[in-house]
Amino acid sequence: MRYAKTFLLTVFGLLYTGMVQAHMGNGIAGGFGSGFLHPIFGWDHVIAMVAVGMWGAFLGAPAIWVLPVVFPLVMAIGGALGVLGVPLPAVEPGIALSAIVLGGMVAMAARPPIWFAACVVGVFAIFHGHAHGTELPTAANPLAYSLGFVIATGLLHVCGIGIGMLVRWPAGTIVIRLGGGAIALAGLGFLTGVV
Amino acid sequence: MNLYRRVMLCTGLLALPGIVFAHSLENGMNPFMSGFLHPILVPAHLICLIAIGLLLGQQQPNRNLLALKVYPIVILIGLIATKFAVTVKLEIAILTAAMSIGLLIAVSPRLPVVWCAIAAAFTGLAVSYDSAQQAQTVITKISALLGVGVGLVVVPLVAMEFADVFRTKTWQRISIRILGSWIAASAFLVLALLFRSAKP
């Protein structure tokens, strides 16, 4: 409880000092803001990242922490490919497919070996990273931009993990599996262009 | 939490409110404060300093007294060396250090004490040498460099205490490792961008 109070106080302090909204988002602030919003404004990114967190929570330890640690690193590889202009075929369909596959894994309550889950997530991380990385060269401040989208992606994972914690209750498991199904359907909608 | 750690966290919080992006560093800011904010406002320096702080905290500060002794010394050397500055692009070295240290935080091995000391020395020297301050008078320059020195000590110190405090529970240790992966990923992306820019 004491650590929680300290942590909350620290977070409050960090949030309190940084939010000067009166100015246009140029330079470091603009770069961070653009990067942070990039995954959030893309619903295909959002649902796929939440699905990663949900699946991690569903799989339990060590997947619940391995995926959020490994994902940014593999995503950075995809991002580097985007930055270097290395073409990756069907990036947007790949992102939509990630929502279908990851949502489907949650919906079917799939519990494969961790190495398999890590490989599946890693492959899709490259697609997501490539999509973010292609925007990096035009960012106001590239490092701030990359920090922004990496942090936003991580926070989406945390959201998914938080939702995935509902597995502790039988009804929660049903809710999560339904949520996974909804994510998979949404991914199908993105892939077919319906959404 | 003991009093010492509370003081360190409060110091970090009190230091942060100074980030007012509405003003340039040259206008309306004394040179010491300008120097103090320099490591915080240069993203490459900031993530590198946070990374080394998190690493030392993760590896336990009590084990790494050598790194804690070496770090301020190399900062002093680096700041003095800025007087004789030859233009050297250190951004790649700093980002590489940030990426490497971030990876170490993510993997979280038990590192030999010497390795931590070397990482701290390299980080301190690179960031301090890259923090040359332009000033019209000697007094102003010294004041600014003093501010830089204080900033270079405060930032990793706060990060170190944060990592040291938040390592008693599993989720806290995982959170530190996630922060390390974020730092490594961001640094790697910018290195790729620099590589692309350097290509003919």
mmCIF file with all atom_site columns, C-alpha atoms in Angstrom, chain A residues 15-123:
data_model
loop_
_atom_site.group_PDB
_atom_site.id
_atom_site.type_symbol
_atom_site.label_atom_id
_atom_site.label_alt_id
_atom_site.label_comp_id
_atom_site.label_asym_id
_atom_site.label_entity_id
_atom_site.label_seq_id
_atom_site.pdbx_PDB_ins_code
_atom_site.Cartn_x
_atom_site.Cartn_y
_atom_site.Cartn_z
_atom_site.occupancy
_atom_site.B_iso_or_equiv
_atom_site.pdbx_formal_charge
_atom_site.auth_seq_id
_atom_site.auth_comp_id
_atom_site.auth_asym_id
_atom_site.auth_atom_id
_atom_site.pdbx_PDB_model_num
ATOM 1   C CA . LEU A 1 15  ? 1.741   14.190  -15.210 1.00 0.00 ? 15  LEU A CA 1
ATOM 2   C CA . TYR A 1 16  ? 1.344   17.481  -13.362 1.00 0.00 ? 16  TYR A CA 1
ATOM 3   C CA . THR A 1 17  ? 4.504   19.005  -14.710 1.00 0.00 ? 17  THR A CA 1
ATOM 4   C CA . GLY A 1 18  ? 4.402   18.064  -18.348 1.00 0.00 ? 18  GLY A CA 1
ATOM 5   C CA . MET A 1 19  ? 1.068   19.227  -19.716 1.00 0.00 ? 19  MET A CA 1
ATOM 6   C CA . VAL A 1 20  ? 1.510   22.687  -21.226 1.00 0.00 ? 20  VAL A CA 1
ATOM 7   C CA . GLN A 1 21  ? -1.300  22.592  -23.756 1.00 0.00 ? 21  GLN A CA 1
ATOM 8   C CA . ALA A 1 22  ? -1.135  26.243  -24.801 1.00 0.00 ? 22  ALA A CA 1
ATOM 9   C CA . HIS A 1 23  ? 1.480   25.682  -27.438 1.00 0.00 ? 23  HIS A CA 1
ATOM 10  C CA . MET A 1 24  ? 1.551   23.991  -30.803 1.00 0.00 ? 24  MET A CA 1
ATOM 11  C CA . GLY A 1 25  ? 3.151   20.598  -30.786 1.00 0.00 ? 25  GLY A CA 1
ATOM 12  C CA . ASN A 1 26  ? 6.526   21.403  -32.243 1.00 0.00 ? 26  ASN A CA 1
ATOM 13  C CA . GLY A 1 27  ? 9.919   19.979  -31.450 1.00 0.00 ? 27  GLY A CA 1
ATOM 14  C CA . ILE A 1 28  ? 10.180  17.423  -28.680 1.00 0.00 ? 28  ILE A CA 1
ATOM 15  C CA . ALA A 1 29  ? 6.619   17.817  -27.403 1.00 0.00 ? 29  ALA A CA 1
ATOM 16  C CA . GLY A 1 30  ? 5.195   17.637  -30.914 1.00 0.00 ? 30  GLY A CA 1
ATOM 17  C CA . GLY A 1 31  ? 7.271   14.609  -31.781 1.00 0.00 ? 31  GLY A CA 1
ATOM 18  C CA . PHE A 1 32  ? 6.262   12.764  -28.610 1.00 0.00 ? 32  PHE A CA 1
ATOM 19  C CA . GLY A 1 33  ? 2.616   13.713  -29.043 1.00 0.00 ? 33  GLY A CA 1
ATOM 20  C CA . SER A 1 34  ? 2.542   12.599  -32.667 1.00 0.00 ? 34  SER A CA 1
ATOM 21  C CA . GLY A 1 35  ? 4.222   9.308   -31.842 1.00 0.00 ? 35  GLY A CA 1
ATOM 22  C CA . PHE A 1 36  ? 2.010   8.695   -28.839 1.00 0.00 ? 36  PHE A CA 1
ATOM 23  C CA . LEU A 1 37  ? -1.159  9.308   -30.808 1.00 0.00 ? 37  LEU A CA 1
ATOM 24  C CA . HIS A 1 38  ? -0.121  7.300   -33.865 1.00 0.00 ? 38  HIS A CA 1
ATOM 25  C CA . PRO A 1 39  ? -1.060  3.861   -32.480 1.00 0.00 ? 39  PRO A CA 1
ATOM 26  C CA . ILE A 1 40  ? -4.055  5.266   -30.622 1.00 0.00 ? 40  ILE A CA 1
ATOM 27  C CA . PHE A 1 41  ? -5.620  6.899   -33.671 1.00 0.00 ? 41  PHE A CA 1
ATOM 28  C CA . GLY A 1 42  ? -5.352  3.665   -35.611 1.00 0.00 ? 42  GLY A CA 1
ATOM 29  C CA . TRP A 1 43  ? -8.132  1.367   -34.418 1.00 0.00 ? 43  TRP A CA 1
ATOM 30  C CA . ASP A 1 44  ? -6.501  -1.587  -36.118 1.00 0.00 ? 44  ASP A CA 1
ATOM 31  C CA . HIS A 1 45  ? -3.388  -0.950  -33.995 1.00 0.00 ? 45  HIS A CA 1
ATOM 32  C CA . VAL A 1 46  ? -5.428  -0.442  -30.837 1.00 0.00 ? 46  VAL A CA 1
ATOM 33  C CA . ILE A 1 47  ? -7.432  -3.658  -31.007 1.00 0.00 ? 47  ILE A CA 1
ATOM 34  C CA . ALA A 1 48  ? -4.405  -5.741  -31.942 1.00 0.00 ? 48  ALA A CA 1
ATOM 35  C CA . MET A 1 49  ? -2.307  -4.351  -29.072 1.00 0.00 ? 49  MET A CA 1
ATOM 36  C CA . VAL A 1 50  ? -5.119  -4.841  -26.584 1.00 0.00 ? 50  VAL A CA 1
ATOM 37  C CA . ALA A 1 51  ? -5.452  -8.406  -27.876 1.00 0.00 ? 51  ALA A CA 1
ATOM 38  C CA . VAL A 1 52  ? -1.733  -8.982  -27.200 1.00 0.00 ? 52  VAL A CA 1
ATOM 39  C CA . GLY A 1 53  ? -2.218  -7.902  -23.605 1.00 0.00 ? 53  GLY A CA 1
ATOM 40  C CA . MET A 1 54  ? -5.383  -9.978  -23.218 1.00 0.00 ? 54  MET A CA 1
ATOM 41  C CA . TRP A 1 55  ? -3.700  -13.054 -24.650 1.00 0.00 ? 55  TRP A CA 1
ATOM 42  C CA . GLY A 1 56  ? -0.701  -12.558 -22.386 1.00 0.00 ? 56  GLY A CA 1
ATOM 43  C CA . ALA A 1 57  ? -2.936  -12.345 -19.326 1.00 0.00 ? 57  ALA A CA 1
ATOM 44  C CA . PHE A 1 58  ? -4.840  -15.389 -20.572 1.00 0.00 ? 58  PHE A CA 1
ATOM 45  C CA . LEU A 1 59  ? -1.632  -17.390 -20.983 1.00 0.00 ? 59  LEU A CA 1
ATOM 46  C CA . GLY A 1 60  ? -0.407  -16.336 -17.570 1.00 0.00 ? 60  GLY A CA 1
ATOM 47  C CA . ALA A 1 61  ? 3.179   -16.205 -16.414 1.00 0.00 ? 61  ALA A CA 1
ATOM 48  C CA . PRO A 1 62  ? 5.671   -15.884 -18.019 1.00 0.00 ? 62  PRO A CA 1
ATOM 49  C CA . ALA A 1 63  ? 3.789   -14.778 -21.168 1.00 0.00 ? 63  ALA A CA 1
ATOM 50  C CA . ILE A 1 64  ? 2.095   -11.967 -19.264 1.00 0.00 ? 64  ILE A CA 1
ATOM 51  C CA . TRP A 1 65  ? 5.420   -10.185 -18.957 1.00 0.00 ? 65  TRP A CA 1
ATOM 52  C CA . VAL A 1 66  ? 7.476   -11.716 -21.773 1.00 0.00 ? 66  VAL A CA 1
ATOM 53  C CA . LEU A 1 67  ? 5.163   -10.327 -24.449 1.00 0.00 ? 67  LEU A CA 1
ATOM 54  C CA . PRO A 1 68  ? 5.215   -6.674  -23.227 1.00 0.00 ? 68  PRO A CA 1
ATOM 55  C CA . VAL A 1 69  ? 9.015   -6.846  -22.852 1.00 0.00 ? 69  VAL A CA 1
ATOM 56  C CA . VAL A 1 70  ? 9.751   -8.518  -26.185 1.00 0.00 ? 70  VAL A CA 1
ATOM 57  C CA . PHE A 1 71  ? 7.101   -6.835  -28.316 1.00 0.00 ? 71  PHE A CA 1
ATOM 58  C CA . PRO A 1 72  ? 8.634   -3.331  -28.345 1.00 0.00 ? 72  PRO A CA 1
ATOM 59  C CA . LEU A 1 73  ? 12.026  -4.754  -29.251 1.00 0.00 ? 73  LEU A CA 1
ATOM 60  C CA . VAL A 1 74  ? 10.701  -6.780  -32.185 1.00 0.00 ? 74  VAL A CA 1
ATOM 61  C CA . MET A 1 75  ? 8.475   -3.883  -33.182 1.00 0.00 ? 75  MET A CA 1
ATOM 62  C CA . ALA A 1 76  ? 11.591  -1.727  -33.317 1.00 0.00 ? 76  ALA A CA 1
ATOM 63  C CA . ILE A 1 77  ? 13.056  -4.105  -35.899 1.00 0.00 ? 77  ILE A CA 1
ATOM 64  C CA . GLY A 1 78  ? 9.989   -3.638  -38.054 1.00 0.00 ? 78  GLY A CA 1
ATOM 65  C CA . GLY A 1 79  ? 10.236  0.078   -37.425 1.00 0.00 ? 79  GLY A CA 1
ATOM 66  C CA . ALA A 1 80  ? 13.855  0.100   -38.524 1.00 0.00 ? 80  ALA A CA 1
ATOM 67  C CA . LEU A 1 81  ? 12.821  -1.623  -41.762 1.00 0.00 ? 81  LEU A CA 1
ATOM 68  C CA . GLY A 1 82  ? 10.263  1.114   -42.307 1.00 0.00 ? 82  GLY A CA 1
ATOM 69  C CA . VAL A 1 83  ? 12.802  3.831   -41.568 1.00 0.00 ? 83  VAL A CA 1
ATOM 70  C CA . LEU A 1 84  ? 15.331  2.322   -43.961 1.00 0.00 ? 84  LEU A CA 1
ATOM 71  C CA . GLY A 1 85  ? 12.701  2.099   -46.663 1.00 0.00 ? 85  GLY A CA 1
ATOM 72  C CA . VAL A 1 86  ? 12.803  -1.681  -46.852 1.00 0.00 ? 86  VAL A CA 1
ATOM 73  C CA . PRO A 1 87  ? 9.463   -2.588  -48.361 1.00 0.00 ? 87  PRO A CA 1
ATOM 74  C CA . LEU A 1 88  ? 7.283   -5.001  -46.488 1.00 0.00 ? 88  LEU A CA 1
ATOM 75  C CA . PRO A 1 89  ? 4.419   -6.456  -48.473 1.00 0.00 ? 89  PRO A CA 1
ATOM 76  C CA . ALA A 1 90  ? 0.853   -5.930  -47.320 1.00 0.00 ? 90  ALA A CA 1
ATOM 77  C CA . VAL A 1 91  ? 1.554   -3.982  -44.142 1.00 0.00 ? 91  VAL A CA 1
ATOM 78  C CA . GLU A 1 92  ? -2.021  -2.841  -43.556 1.00 0.00 ? 92  GLU A CA 1
ATOM 79  C CA . PRO A 1 93  ? -3.527  -6.272  -44.327 1.00 0.00 ? 93  PRO A CA 1
ATOM 80  C CA . GLY A 1 94  ? -0.905  -7.720  -41.997 1.00 0.00 ? 94  GLY A CA 1
ATOM 81  C CA . ILE A 1 95  ? -2.023  -5.410  -39.213 1.00 0.00 ? 95  ILE A CA 1
ATOM 82  C CA . ALA A 1 96  ? -5.666  -6.339  -39.823 1.00 0.00 ? 96  ALA A CA 1
ATOM 83  C CA . LEU A 1 97  ? -4.669  -10.007 -39.867 1.00 0.00 ? 97  LEU A CA 1
ATOM 84  C CA . SER A 1 98  ? -2.935  -9.544  -36.512 1.00 0.00 ? 98  SER A CA 1
ATOM 85  C CA . ALA A 1 99  ? -6.249  -8.465  -34.993 1.00 0.00 ? 99  ALA A CA 1
ATOM 86  C CA . ILE A 1 100 ? -7.979  -11.493 -36.519 1.00 0.00 ? 100 ILE A CA 1
ATOM 87  C CA . VAL A 1 101 ? -5.360  -14.004 -35.357 1.00 0.00 ? 101 VAL A CA 1
ATOM 88  C CA . LEU A 1 102 ? -4.721  -12.548 -31.902 1.00 0.00 ? 102 LEU A CA 1
ATOM 89  C CA . GLY A 1 103 ? -8.418  -11.939 -31.247 1.00 0.00 ? 103 GLY A CA 1
ATOM 90  C CA . GLY A 1 104 ? -9.113  -15.450 -32.476 1.00 0.00 ? 104 GLY A CA 1
ATOM 91  C CA . MET A 1 105 ? -6.506  -16.892 -30.117 1.00 0.00 ? 105 MET A CA 1
ATOM 92  C CA . VAL A 1 106 ? -8.208  -15.183 -27.188 1.00 0.00 ? 106 VAL A CA 1
ATOM 93  C CA . ALA A 1 107 ? -11.676 -16.210 -28.380 1.00 0.00 ? 107 ALA A CA 1
ATOM 94  C CA . MET A 1 108 ? -10.650 -19.857 -28.682 1.00 0.00 ? 108 MET A CA 1
ATOM 95  C CA . ALA A 1 109 ? -8.800  -19.718 -25.346 1.00 0.00 ? 109 ALA A CA 1
ATOM 96  C CA . ALA A 1 110 ? -5.716  -21.003 -27.133 1.00 0.00 ? 110 ALA A CA 1
ATOM 97  C CA . ARG A 1 111 ? -2.833  -21.830 -24.817 1.00 0.00 ? 111 ARG A CA 1
ATOM 98  C CA . PRO A 1 112 ? 0.079   -22.791 -27.061 1.00 0.00 ? 112 PRO A CA 1
ATOM 99  C CA . PRO A 1 113 ? 3.672   -23.070 -25.802 1.00 0.00 ? 113 PRO A CA 1
ATOM 100 C CA . ILE A 1 114 ? 5.201   -19.701 -25.001 1.00 0.00 ? 114 ILE A CA 1
ATOM 101 C CA . TRP A 1 115 ? 7.695   -19.937 -27.846 1.00 0.00 ? 115 TRP A CA 1
ATOM 102 C CA . PHE A 1 116 ? 4.831   -20.304 -30.333 1.00 0.00 ? 116 PHE A CA 1
ATOM 103 C CA . ALA A 1 117 ? 2.909   -17.397 -28.831 1.00 0.00 ? 117 ALA A CA 1
ATOM 104 C CA . ALA A 1 118 ? 6.055   -15.254 -28.882 1.00 0.00 ? 118 ALA A CA 1
ATOM 105 C CA . CYS A 1 119 ? 6.669   -16.113 -32.550 1.00 0.00 ? 119 CYS A CA 1
ATOM 106 C CA . VAL A 1 120 ? 3.107   -15.254 -33.556 1.00 0.00 ? 120 VAL A CA 1
ATOM 107 C CA . VAL A 1 121 ? 3.235   -11.963 -31.688 1.00 0.00 ? 121 VAL A CA 1
ATOM 108 C CA . GLY A 1 122 ? 6.724   -11.232 -32.996 1.00 0.00 ? 122 GLY A CA 1
ATOM 109 C CA . VAL A 1 123 ? 5.735   -11.667 -36.637 1.00 0.00 ? 123 VAL A CA 1
#
